[in-house]
Amino acid sequence: MKSNILFGASLLASVAVMSSAASAQTIGFSQIGSESGWRAAETTLTRMEAEKRGIDLKFADAQQKQENQIKALRSFIAQGVDGILLAPVVATGWDSVLEEAKEADIPVVLLDRMVDSSDDLYLTAVGSDLVHEGKVAGEWLVGEVGDAECNVVELQGTTGSSPAIDRKAGFEEGISGHDNIKIVRSQTGDFTRAKGKEVMESFLKAEGGGANICALYAHNDDMAVGAIQAIKEAGLKPGEDIKIVSIDAVPDIFQAMAAGEANATVELTPNMAGPAFDALDAFMKDGTVPPKFIQTESKLFTQADDPAAIYEEKKDLGY
Amino acid sequence: MNARFLRRIAPQIATLAAVVALIAFVFPGFFDISLANGRLYGSPIDILNRGAPVALLAIGMTLVIATGGIDLSVGAVMAICGAVAAWCVRQDYGLVSTLAVSLSAGLACGVWNGFLVAVLRIQPIVATLILMVAGRGIAQLITEGAILTFNHEGLIFMGSGAVFAIPTPVLLWLAMGALVTLIVRRSALGLLIEAIGVNQRASMLSGVNARVLIVAVYMTSGLCAALAGIIAAADIRGADANNAGLWLELDAILAVVIGGTSLLGGRFSIVASLIGAMIIQAVNTGILLSGFPPEFNLVIKAGIILVILVLQSPALRVATTFIKPARSLR
């Protein structure tokens, strides 16, 4: 008898726990894996954002495999989560699992990358506009040099990759109409430090020991960091003799900016989860349907933005 | 001996001269060398300096190929050893112990490859493929997926320092090349390695300890790769597990082939392989200096390499032997 009462009490208690858990949101997050430092930072920030909002985040690392992501999504659906964040590893092959989520009335938000499925299968997609990033960098340079003649050398990303194509197009858009700014050399640095350094060395030699170069535009910060070393080894002052603007805003470029060796970077924010949670929240509260693409801010950072402090902020995010 | 040696490396030297002449034609300022920041500065120096990793890999690769093997893991071993070196200096190890640990890691990788090839008798291309694939994962485990940066002056010196105005990497590959050449050519080792490459069973029957020699040869390759990995990491002041040494195993094999060593094993020349490595780097640097759009890089490189290999092909050599007597008759 006594044990029965105890059993009943514990049953009641567990029901109470369950209902309190249901009032807080449970969101599943299927991450691609740890392919890059930026990805790691995205994961860290997603967890921080979830914690800040009191969201119970179920995290699944797919180790770069789509089948793992589909499995994770199915298990989220089976657990009856309130929403799903998906950073898709590839663009195709999502139709059936997204339909399953739709049938279960679970909204799916895409992070950073797009899928080829019909857009009524997901709530919205949060991402950056690569062309816009390049444009912000170009516009910064226009404002920086004014009417002075400026020969720019460009370190492209991996040939044929969409960031390389879009960031190049965006930059050219940003400087268009300013004939004093010319791209004199453009070569791929494969997004790596080593190639960035090697290619910059050859740029310096090809352009009169660097005397003809007024600015460097690198499609990512890592190549800029390599190029900074090449410029220093050539006896020039990066940031002064050659202005440097790049994209991504990884911690190391803030260190360079704090030392006066880089001038500006455009942030590809790893905080895609913040806008995603906001959209999910609004949708669940009163059914506000967000636009199909939420563009994250491509924020420009310069030496005036206290780079040393931002470095301290960013260095532990897992970049 | 000397005349024979010169005749052996003559095609490689002629090719290097032709490639350099081509670059000088496209980029007239090629030969400008000056002194900046206490070190030589100029495009020819860039070739010697940037070619250091492939040159080092080619030294070990030549010996491995001479035994009839191949080492696909060298690029991944570079990534591992660079990561180990970066990890060590971040743990405040001194320069000597950092280098010792990193080079030992390279030797250990060599022992692993050698064990698979010599003791378990797995085909070299498959045996070394294992570490080629797994090695990058090991390196990523050490760096935890990020670029491990460091500011240790001693280690940075290995990549971007200079002794008597000559960049350290250049001195390192020259020294390593000279050392290994002396060891294998001033003793019977080179001959024994060639014997294994020509016919392993026959060499064993005549008393050559092929097993030990093969393991030693893969260890040399691992050691060279470790040094190349340290240089690559020191150069950018960070260990990049994803990209350090990526595809360099193919460049190293190409350097050996351009150097005229047969992939079937047997006779080899380290000096010719080193010149081969410089030819590859001269092509790379030349493309960068030429100012072509990057979409052309690989096509141009492939075209030049094709011409070089056709000129060195046995069929063409046979053809030239038919031409020679005609000349002497004149």
XYZ file of C-alpha atoms in Angstrom:
649
model
C 0.000 0.000 0.000
C 2.708 2.357 1.082
C 4.734 1.487 -1.976
C 1.707 2.195 -4.164
C 1.400 5.697 -2.755
C 5.088 6.260 -3.299
C 4.736 5.027 -6.865
C 1.817 7.362 -7.466
C 3.707 10.275 -6.006
C 6.735 9.629 -8.154
C 4.460 9.284 -11.199
C 2.929 12.676 -10.427
C 6.362 14.143 -9.923
C 7.589 12.823 -13.228
C 4.530 14.229 -15.007
C 5.300 17.581 -13.421
C 8.910 17.401 -14.624
C 7.741 16.497 -18.100
C 5.332 19.398 -18.313
C 7.971 21.864 -17.165
C 10.321 20.446 -19.777
C 7.664 20.882 -22.422
C 7.265 24.578 -21.644
C 10.944 25.105 -22.448
C 11.731 24.494 -26.103
C 13.596 21.457 -27.239
C 15.514 22.079 -30.459
C 17.528 19.527 -32.377
C 20.698 20.699 -34.121
C 22.305 18.569 -36.818
C 25.799 19.932 -37.433
C 27.979 18.872 -40.389
C 30.987 18.032 -38.244
C 34.212 19.768 -37.347
C 35.459 20.547 -40.853
C 36.951 23.931 -39.971
C 37.575 26.332 -37.133
C 34.620 28.398 -38.258
C 32.351 25.342 -37.961
C 33.601 24.703 -34.420
C 32.866 28.316 -33.519
C 29.377 27.967 -34.988
C 28.730 24.946 -32.765
C 30.031 26.756 -29.675
C 27.907 29.832 -30.379
C 24.788 27.741 -31.067
C 25.191 26.097 -27.661
C 25.756 29.472 -25.989
C 22.690 30.982 -27.683
C 20.558 27.991 -26.644
C 21.742 28.240 -23.065
C 21.027 31.974 -23.010
C 17.431 31.372 -24.097
C 16.883 28.341 -21.865
C 16.496 26.070 -24.865
C 17.192 22.370 -24.451
C 19.551 21.789 -27.408
C 19.952 18.259 -28.731
C 23.214 18.242 -30.658
C 24.172 15.702 -33.326
C 27.566 15.732 -35.059
C 27.282 14.131 -38.518
C 31.032 13.752 -39.144
C 30.627 15.099 -42.682
C 28.150 12.369 -43.695
C 24.671 13.070 -45.015
C 23.349 9.672 -43.893
C 24.244 10.595 -40.305
C 22.369 13.875 -40.672
C 19.271 12.111 -42.014
C 19.436 9.637 -39.121
C 19.783 12.508 -36.653
C 16.793 14.316 -38.181
C 14.658 11.157 -37.995
C 15.581 10.677 -34.337
C 14.727 14.337 -33.614
C 11.336 13.787 -35.262
C 10.786 10.599 -33.227
C 11.637 12.480 -30.024
C 9.070 15.124 -30.971
C 11.343 18.156 -30.720
C 9.856 21.643 -31.174
C 12.181 22.649 -33.979
C 15.216 21.522 -35.937
C 18.342 23.387 -37.023
C 20.101 21.795 -39.968
C 23.514 22.717 -41.402
C 23.321 20.524 -44.515
C 26.583 18.920 -45.654
C 25.389 18.680 -49.286
C 22.591 20.390 -51.188
C 20.691 17.403 -52.571
C 18.821 14.421 -51.170
C 16.837 16.084 -48.372
C 13.292 15.875 -49.774
C 12.007 12.780 -47.985
C 13.338 13.562 -44.518
C 12.192 17.204 -44.752
C 8.733 15.943 -45.731
C 8.707 13.700 -42.659
C 9.496 16.730 -40.493
C 6.752 18.701 -42.203
C 4.199 15.929 -41.598
C 5.196 15.952 -37.918
C 4.707 19.770 -37.904
C 8.294 20.386 -36.865
C 9.740 23.566 -38.411
C 13.228 23.179 -39.896
C 15.676 26.070 -40.178
C 18.703 25.740 -42.455
C 21.973 27.187 -41.239
C 24.726 28.615 -43.442
C 24.143 26.363 -46.472
C 21.152 25.848 -48.751
C 19.392 22.711 -49.985
C 17.946 21.978 -53.417
C 14.530 20.978 -52.031
C 11.360 22.993 -52.571
C 11.261 25.919 -50.137
C 7.941 24.975 -48.524
C 9.755 22.054 -46.866
C 11.657 24.335 -44.488
C 10.707 27.382 -42.437
C 13.629 29.570 -43.399
C 17.353 29.574 -44.111
C 19.884 31.680 -42.232
C 23.073 32.510 -44.070
C 25.474 35.122 -45.301
C 25.586 36.707 -48.713
C 29.076 36.045 -50.102
C 28.770 38.709 -52.807
C 27.759 41.250 -50.195
C 30.821 40.383 -48.081
C 33.130 41.140 -51.013
C 31.232 44.355 -51.671
C 31.668 45.527 -48.075
C 35.431 44.916 -48.391
C 35.561 46.822 -51.697
C 33.579 49.742 -50.333
C 35.886 49.959 -47.341
C 38.872 50.282 -49.674
C 37.103 52.965 -51.729
C 36.506 54.999 -48.579
C 40.051 54.387 -47.362
C 42.038 55.501 -50.443
C 39.721 58.249 -51.667
C 40.885 59.570 -55.042
C 44.469 58.323 -54.802
C 45.739 55.807 -57.352
C 45.647 52.310 -55.861
C 46.894 49.039 -57.332
C 45.257 46.080 -55.623
C 46.531 42.515 -55.570
C 43.949 39.841 -54.898
C 44.390 36.466 -53.206
C 41.511 34.333 -54.415
C 40.055 31.318 -52.686
C 40.151 27.854 -54.217
C 39.605 28.232 -57.959
C 35.990 27.544 -58.882
C 34.629 27.448 -55.315
C 31.530 29.556 -54.733
C 33.099 31.778 -52.014
C 35.985 32.582 -54.372
C 33.675 33.435 -57.277
C 31.200 35.437 -55.188
C 33.721 37.309 -53.050
C 35.644 38.298 -56.198
C 32.465 39.502 -57.911
C 31.372 41.401 -54.794
C 34.691 43.185 -54.420
C 34.689 44.215 -58.068
C 31.169 45.523 -57.574
C 32.316 47.472 -54.513
C 35.145 49.233 -56.352
C 33.307 49.718 -59.643
C 33.029 53.352 -60.710
C 36.329 54.172 -59.013
C 38.866 53.979 -61.812
C 41.712 54.941 -59.497
C 41.462 51.472 -57.915
C 42.703 48.676 -60.167
C 43.190 44.969 -59.506
C 46.635 44.414 -61.034
C 47.193 40.799 -60.032
C 44.843 38.064 -58.983
C 45.909 34.538 -58.146
C 44.568 31.672 -56.057
C 45.913 31.051 -52.560
C 43.642 28.039 -51.956
C 42.307 29.633 -48.736
C 45.489 28.501 -46.913
C 48.187 30.405 -45.056
C 51.061 28.647 -46.803
C 49.794 29.370 -50.316
C 48.813 32.907 -49.309
C 52.381 33.527 -48.238
C 53.936 31.915 -51.318
C 51.685 33.775 -53.767
C 52.220 37.097 -51.967
C 55.987 36.603 -52.263
C 55.632 36.324 -56.028
C 53.248 39.325 -56.154
C 55.856 41.413 -54.353
C 58.569 40.431 -56.797
C 56.367 40.901 -59.836
C 55.276 44.390 -58.730
C 58.612 46.101 -58.185
C 59.350 44.695 -54.742
C 55.924 45.755 -53.555
C 56.410 49.421 -54.428
C 53.535 49.292 -56.941
C 51.108 47.609 -54.559
C 48.832 49.810 -52.485
C 46.433 47.223 -51.103
C 45.833 43.497 -50.716
C 42.394 41.933 -50.835
C 42.299 38.332 -49.569
C 39.217 36.134 -49.832
C 39.842 34.826 -46.332
C 41.805 35.860 -43.263
C 44.151 32.875 -43.297
C 45.625 33.871 -46.658
C 45.962 37.440 -45.380
C 47.870 36.192 -42.314
C 50.286 34.306 -44.609
C 50.636 37.339 -46.869
C 51.393 39.604 -43.888
C 54.414 37.421 -43.100
C 55.592 37.609 -46.711
C 55.276 41.408 -46.681
C 57.224 41.647 -43.433
C 59.972 39.397 -44.754
C 60.258 41.651 -47.807
C 61.091 44.532 -45.466
C 57.771 46.351 -45.891
C 55.193 47.308 -43.274
C 51.894 45.476 -43.726
C 48.970 47.717 -42.832
C 50.929 50.862 -43.749
C 52.908 50.283 -46.953
C 50.286 47.828 -48.142
C 46.737 48.061 -46.825
C 45.149 44.703 -46.076
C 41.468 43.828 -46.164
C 40.125 40.287 -45.902
C 36.976 38.338 -45.043
C 35.862 35.941 -42.236
C 36.969 37.728 -39.034
C 38.808 34.815 -37.417
C 40.648 35.569 -34.146
C 44.154 35.653 -35.645
C 43.352 38.573 -37.957
C 42.294 40.607 -34.901
C 45.704 39.931 -33.418
C 47.249 41.250 -36.640
C 44.938 44.282 -36.590
C 45.858 44.985 -32.969
C 49.509 44.984 -34.056
C 48.658 47.378 -36.897
C 49.519 44.789 -39.554
C 46.033 44.373 -41.039
C 43.459 47.073 -41.681
C 40.005 45.581 -42.020
C 38.061 42.332 -42.083
C 34.453 41.517 -42.938
C 32.791 39.126 -40.547
C 31.242 35.887 -41.680
C 29.409 35.478 -38.414
C 29.395 32.027 -36.836
C 26.312 33.101 -34.896
C 23.710 31.787 -37.329
C 21.763 30.196 -34.488
C 20.742 33.509 -32.908
C 18.579 34.662 -35.851
C 17.393 31.063 -36.304
C 16.165 30.809 -32.709
C 14.491 34.227 -33.034
C 12.634 33.088 -36.146
C 11.570 29.808 -34.513
C 10.432 31.628 -31.392
C 8.281 34.116 -33.309
C 6.838 31.318 -35.446
C 5.853 29.230 -32.421
C 4.449 32.145 -30.434
C 2.104 33.662 -32.968
C 2.777 31.902 -36.241
C 4.869 34.702 -37.769
C 6.278 33.253 -40.968
C 9.812 34.570 -41.510
C 11.173 35.346 -45.002
C 12.679 32.312 -46.761
C 16.203 33.688 -46.430
C 17.494 35.578 -43.418
C 20.756 37.302 -44.306
C 23.205 37.669 -41.461
C 25.024 40.939 -41.038
C 28.401 41.197 -42.838
C 29.965 43.462 -40.261
C 33.128 45.373 -41.050
C 35.828 45.494 -38.391
C 38.745 47.931 -38.558
C 41.641 48.840 -36.292
C 39.322 51.377 -34.634
C 37.111 48.608 -33.212
C 39.494 47.583 -30.408
C 40.731 44.413 -32.128
C 42.643 43.244 -29.041
C 39.391 42.980 -27.077
C 37.598 41.185 -29.906
C 40.492 38.725 -30.112
C 40.032 37.899 -26.430
C 36.304 37.448 -27.044
C 36.754 35.201 -30.060
C 39.766 33.095 -29.187
C 37.843 30.632 -27.011
C 35.017 30.012 -29.458
C 36.910 27.105 -30.984
C 38.045 28.749 -34.242
C 83.115 8.698 -62.556
C 82.706 12.482 -62.708
C 82.000 12.549 -66.427
C 79.509 9.706 -65.990
C 77.817 11.568 -63.160
C 77.533 14.727 -65.242
C 76.105 12.754 -68.158
C 73.555 11.222 -65.746
C 72.227 14.583 -64.541
C 72.707 16.483 -67.822
C 69.055 16.104 -68.985
C 67.761 17.406 -65.653
C 70.112 20.404 -65.666
C 69.187 21.178 -69.278
C 65.477 21.007 -68.375
C 65.934 23.277 -65.347
C 67.858 25.773 -67.486
C 65.113 25.677 -70.123
C 62.343 26.257 -67.545
C 64.302 29.119 -65.944
C 64.950 30.654 -69.373
C 61.234 30.419 -70.135
C 60.353 32.215 -66.875
C 62.998 34.901 -67.512
C 61.436 35.406 -70.935
C 57.934 35.845 -69.467
C 59.131 37.803 -66.436
C 62.308 39.805 -67.226
C 63.031 40.785 -63.615
C 63.503 37.143 -62.645
C 67.247 37.288 -61.901
C 67.107 40.398 -59.673
C 68.551 39.326 -56.354
C 69.037 41.751 -53.492
C 69.621 41.661 -49.768
C 66.597 42.436 -47.587
C 66.406 42.053 -43.812
C 69.728 40.213 -43.774
C 68.689 37.553 -46.257
C 68.841 37.089 -49.989
C 65.692 38.211 -51.712
C 64.589 37.387 -55.232
C 62.679 34.937 -57.364
C 65.501 32.368 -57.749
C 65.810 32.340 -53.953
C 62.041 31.805 -53.736
C 62.374 28.709 -55.910
C 65.117 27.252 -53.713
C 63.213 28.192 -50.544
C 59.662 27.168 -51.548
C 61.003 23.980 -53.119
C 62.447 22.844 -49.781
C 59.551 20.569 -48.691
C 59.343 18.742 -52.030
C 63.150 18.515 -52.210
C 63.304 16.941 -48.755
C 60.478 14.533 -49.565
C 62.206 13.643 -52.842
C 65.381 12.566 -50.985
C 63.520 9.911 -48.986
C 61.235 9.075 -51.890
C 64.218 8.372 -54.175
C 65.548 5.718 -51.803
C 62.087 4.178 -51.316
C 61.465 4.061 -55.068
C 64.944 2.603 -55.622
C 63.902 -0.431 -53.551
C 60.887 -0.837 -55.835
C 58.524 0.684 -53.269
C 56.637 3.939 -53.019
C 55.682 6.138 -50.048
C 52.308 7.824 -50.404
C 52.199 8.848 -46.748
C 54.833 11.600 -46.802
C 52.331 14.460 -47.104
C 50.345 13.178 -44.136
C 53.559 12.574 -42.149
C 54.436 16.237 -42.801
C 51.098 17.238 -41.293
C 51.619 14.971 -38.260
C 55.158 16.170 -37.547
C 54.258 19.829 -38.057
C 51.374 19.389 -35.622
C 53.627 17.591 -33.123
C 56.231 20.375 -33.336
C 53.589 23.088 -32.855
C 52.051 21.194 -29.945
C 55.468 20.776 -28.287
C 56.448 24.467 -28.422
C 53.020 25.407 -27.112
C 53.733 23.111 -24.162
C 56.931 25.152 -23.603
C 59.347 22.427 -24.674
C 62.739 23.767 -25.747
C 63.721 23.839 -29.411
C 65.964 20.779 -29.155
C 63.372 18.560 -27.512
C 60.647 19.859 -29.858
C 62.728 18.908 -32.886
C 63.657 15.580 -31.296
C 60.028 14.660 -30.587
C 58.854 15.768 -34.017
C 61.627 13.956 -35.907
C 60.995 10.840 -33.783
C 57.349 10.985 -34.818
C 58.506 10.958 -38.451
C 60.819 8.011 -37.770
C 57.962 6.154 -36.058
C 55.770 6.675 -39.131
C 58.632 5.270 -41.211
C 58.923 2.227 -38.944
C 55.174 1.618 -39.348
C 55.373 1.805 -43.165
C 58.538 -0.296 -43.232
C 56.965 -2.931 -40.982
C 53.920 -3.236 -43.253
C 56.068 -3.468 -46.380
C 59.082 -5.497 -45.241
C 57.639 -7.776 -42.549
C 53.966 -8.187 -43.477
C 54.833 -7.941 -47.187
C 51.890 -5.699 -48.016
C 52.297 -3.953 -51.372
C 53.959 -0.568 -50.720
C 51.296 1.477 -52.512
C 48.584 -0.010 -50.265
C 50.679 -0.112 -47.107
C 51.560 3.575 -47.284
C 48.057 4.522 -48.418
C 46.880 3.576 -44.910
C 49.001 6.255 -43.261
C 48.258 8.698 -46.087
C 44.578 8.545 -45.163
C 44.885 8.059 -41.411
C 47.800 10.461 -40.929
C 45.817 13.598 -41.616
C 43.275 12.411 -39.049
C 46.048 11.891 -36.509
C 47.342 15.402 -37.226
C 43.815 16.792 -36.766
C 43.541 15.006 -33.434
C 46.748 16.724 -32.301
C 45.657 20.180 -33.468
C 42.007 19.562 -32.473
C 40.925 20.796 -35.884
C 42.295 24.305 -35.503
C 45.516 25.891 -36.801
C 47.952 25.644 -33.889
C 49.865 28.922 -33.996
C 53.084 29.634 -32.128
C 55.576 32.461 -31.614
C 58.676 30.478 -30.677
C 61.607 32.323 -32.309
C 63.768 29.206 -32.541
C 61.157 27.153 -34.346
C 60.187 30.039 -36.649
C 63.884 30.294 -37.558
C 63.656 26.800 -39.120
C 61.156 28.131 -41.635
C 61.900 31.785 -42.226
C 65.317 32.434 -40.707
C 68.589 32.755 -42.581
C 72.235 31.760 -42.053
C 74.783 33.871 -43.960
C 71.832 35.437 -45.828
C 70.695 32.032 -47.110
C 67.200 30.966 -45.960
C 67.311 28.087 -43.454
C 65.058 25.724 -45.462
C 67.498 25.920 -48.404
C 70.414 24.989 -46.146
C 68.392 22.177 -44.577
C 67.523 20.451 -47.831
C 71.023 20.937 -49.226
C 72.531 19.493 -46.042
C 70.091 16.587 -45.903
C 70.676 15.819 -49.580
C 74.457 15.923 -49.169
C 74.336 13.789 -46.015
C 72.133 11.054 -47.473
C 74.073 11.028 -50.765
C 77.361 10.661 -48.879
C 76.012 7.853 -46.704
C 74.597 5.789 -49.550
C 77.337 6.492 -52.096
C 80.443 6.388 -49.871
C 79.380 3.008 -48.572
C 77.875 -0.064 -50.205
C 74.394 0.945 -48.981
C 73.383 2.535 -52.282
C 74.423 -0.556 -54.192
C 72.499 -2.822 -51.804
C 69.370 -0.640 -52.118
C 69.626 -0.870 -55.902
C 70.086 -4.629 -55.643
C 66.850 -4.942 -53.641
C 65.061 -2.837 -56.214
C 66.261 -4.913 -59.138
C 65.488 -8.275 -57.588
C 64.672 -8.580 -53.911
C 64.861 -12.380 -53.770
C 68.214 -12.517 -55.558
C 69.636 -9.856 -53.262
C 68.426 -11.757 -50.185
C 69.912 -15.010 -51.483
C 73.239 -13.264 -51.912
C 73.184 -12.185 -48.290
C 71.609 -8.717 -48.305
C 69.426 -8.141 -45.244
C 66.608 -6.692 -47.357
C 64.109 -6.538 -44.506
C 66.230 -4.258 -42.315
C 67.278 -2.130 -45.271
C 63.702 -1.595 -46.446
C 62.596 -0.528 -42.960
C 65.596 1.823 -42.809
C 64.701 3.315 -46.177
C 61.098 4.042 -45.108
C 62.460 5.526 -41.858
C 64.662 7.866 -43.910
C 61.593 8.870 -45.870
C 59.714 9.516 -42.612
C 62.616 11.574 -41.262
C 62.764 13.693 -44.413
C 58.996 14.194 -44.264
C 59.255 15.229 -40.596
C 61.846 17.869 -41.465
C 59.675 19.086 -44.343
C 56.686 19.245 -41.968
C 58.644 21.292 -39.421
C 59.719 23.721 -42.155
C 56.159 24.039 -43.493
C 54.755 24.733 -40.014
C 57.580 27.119 -39.077
C 57.087 29.023 -42.317
C 53.505 30.031 -41.486
C 54.044 29.973 -37.698
C 51.293 27.443 -37.287
C 50.433 23.805 -37.920
C 47.616 23.470 -40.441
C 46.608 19.805 -40.259
C 44.177 20.073 -43.165
C 46.533 21.624 -45.699
C 50.164 21.033 -44.682
C 51.790 18.771 -47.268
C 48.522 18.202 -49.093
C 49.248 16.371 -52.408
C 52.988 16.874 -51.916
C 53.544 13.098 -52.087
C 52.603 13.330 -55.751
C 55.013 16.225 -56.342
C 57.762 14.234 -54.607
C 57.126 11.183 -56.805
C 57.100 13.451 -59.841
C 60.432 14.964 -58.772
C 61.954 11.483 -58.587
C 60.531 10.579 -61.999
C 61.775 13.809 -63.591
C 65.108 12.950 -61.954
C 65.183 9.860 -64.116
C 64.809 7.186 -61.421
C 62.597 4.314 -62.585
C 59.448 3.614 -60.562
C 60.296 -0.078 -60.987
C 63.278 0.336 -58.668
C 66.979 -0.118 -59.209
C 69.408 2.642 -60.130
C 68.746 5.993 -58.527
C 70.220 9.468 -58.236
C 69.374 11.736 -55.310
C 71.010 14.754 -56.961
C 68.870 14.299 -60.071
C 65.723 14.027 -57.896
C 66.662 17.268 -56.123
C 67.041 19.001 -59.471
C 63.667 17.488 -60.377
C 62.153 19.086 -57.262
C 63.613 22.444 -58.276
C 62.177 22.047 -61.795
C 58.695 21.536 -60.302
C 59.063 24.549 -58.019
C 60.451 26.668 -60.882
C 57.319 25.831 -62.864
C 55.106 26.759 -59.868
C 56.905 30.032 -59.197
C 57.004 30.844 -62.896
C 53.231 30.455 -63.172
C 52.747 32.797 -60.193
C 55.097 35.393 -61.686
C 53.593 35.183 -65.160
C 50.316 36.747 -64.024
C 48.029 34.298 -65.817
C 44.558 33.866 -64.277
C 44.544 31.034 -61.716
C 42.250 28.887 -63.860
C 45.276 28.230 -66.103
C 47.693 27.166 -63.326
C 47.140 23.431 -63.457
C 46.861 23.236 -67.234
C 50.125 25.121 -67.742
C 51.881 22.996 -65.132
C 50.598 19.785 -66.693
C 51.655 20.950 -70.158
C 55.215 21.766 -69.088
C 55.564 18.506 -67.120
C 54.285 16.575 -70.146
C 56.918 18.163 -72.383
C 59.654 17.370 -69.849
C 58.587 13.729 -69.512
C 58.239 13.236 -73.270
C 61.746 14.642 -73.799
C 63.067 12.189 -71.184
C 61.034 9.202 -72.375
C 62.924 6.013 -73.291
C 61.353 6.002 -76.764
C 62.801 9.412 -77.520
C 66.151 8.363 -76.049
C 66.219 5.400 -78.426
C 65.460 7.765 -81.278
C 68.363 10.034 -80.311
C 70.798 7.103 -80.241
C 69.970 6.532 -83.903
C 70.725 10.173 -84.625
C 74.085 10.209 -82.847
C 76.073 7.892 -85.193
C 74.872 9.951 -88.124
C 76.411 12.997 -86.485
C 79.745 11.311 -85.922
C 79.905 10.325 -89.591
C 79.780 13.930 -90.683
